[in-house]
Tab-separated table of C-alpha atoms in Angstrom:
chain	number	residue	atom	x	y	z
A	1	MET	CA	105.560	142.844	119.892
A	2	GLY	CA	108.051	145.627	119.368
A	3	SER	CA	108.752	148.520	121.623
A	4	ILE	CA	108.346	152.150	120.717
A	5	ASP	CA	111.764	153.681	121.130
A	6	GLY	CA	111.592	156.557	118.665
A	7	GLU	CA	113.359	154.798	115.789
A	8	ILE	CA	111.747	154.090	112.438
A	9	PRO	CA	113.096	151.116	110.463
A	10	ALA	CA	114.458	152.069	107.043
A	11	VAL	CA	112.182	149.586	105.308
A	12	TRP	CA	109.149	151.770	106.130
A	13	PHE	CA	110.670	154.603	104.093
A	14	LEU	CA	111.148	152.208	101.160
A	15	ILE	CA	107.577	150.925	101.418
A	16	SER	CA	106.259	154.507	101.660
A	17	SER	CA	108.245	155.637	98.614
A	18	ILE	CA	106.892	152.705	96.580
A	19	GLY	CA	103.361	153.556	97.732
A	20	PHE	CA	103.759	157.214	96.814
A	21	GLY	CA	105.174	156.150	93.432
A	22	ILE	CA	102.106	154.015	92.720
A	23	LEU	CA	99.778	156.821	93.828
A	24	THR	CA	101.662	159.264	91.598
A	25	PHE	CA	101.213	156.977	88.602
A	26	ILE	CA	97.491	156.543	89.283
A	27	GLN	CA	96.993	160.288	89.821
A	28	TYR	CA	98.888	161.113	86.621
A	29	ARG	CA	96.784	158.636	84.631
A	30	ASN	CA	93.556	160.137	86.001
A	31	THR	CA	94.254	163.874	85.931
A	32	GLY	CA	97.498	164.400	84.054
A	33	LYS	CA	100.052	166.817	85.407
A	34	SER	CA	98.394	168.567	88.327
A	35	LEU	CA	99.384	169.981	91.684
A	36	ASN	CA	98.539	166.676	93.373
A	37	THR	CA	100.736	164.743	90.947
A	38	ILE	CA	103.651	167.087	91.587
A	39	PHE	CA	103.170	166.819	95.357
A	40	LEU	CA	103.101	163.006	95.219
A	41	SER	CA	106.230	163.002	93.044
A	42	ILE	CA	108.071	165.154	95.560
A	43	MET	CA	106.962	162.912	98.437
A	44	THR	CA	108.192	159.851	96.532
A	45	ILE	CA	111.614	161.427	96.098
A	46	ILE	CA	111.816	162.575	99.733
A	47	PHE	CA	110.951	159.147	101.124
A	48	PHE	CA	113.324	157.343	98.740
A	49	VAL	CA	116.208	159.683	99.592
A	50	SER	CA	115.429	159.185	103.307
A	51	TYR	CA	115.653	155.427	102.768
A	52	ILE	CA	119.034	155.773	101.041
A	53	ILE	CA	120.358	158.012	103.833
A	54	LEU	CA	119.241	155.540	106.508
A	55	MET	CA	120.904	152.642	104.692
A	56	ILE	CA	124.345	154.298	104.740
A	57	PRO	CA	126.450	152.356	107.256
A	58	ARG	CA	127.482	154.348	110.277
């Protein structure tokens, strides 16, 4: 069991960005370029950039 101390491990941002990437692909295949596809693409980029920022050694 882990404690809740307000920190989010970086791996969760990587997993989320992969998940959003898969959802973006599925949404694009189903509806083409739509508002939902653009939103999912932006979320993928945000989560991946967050992962990269968290992986920078301090």
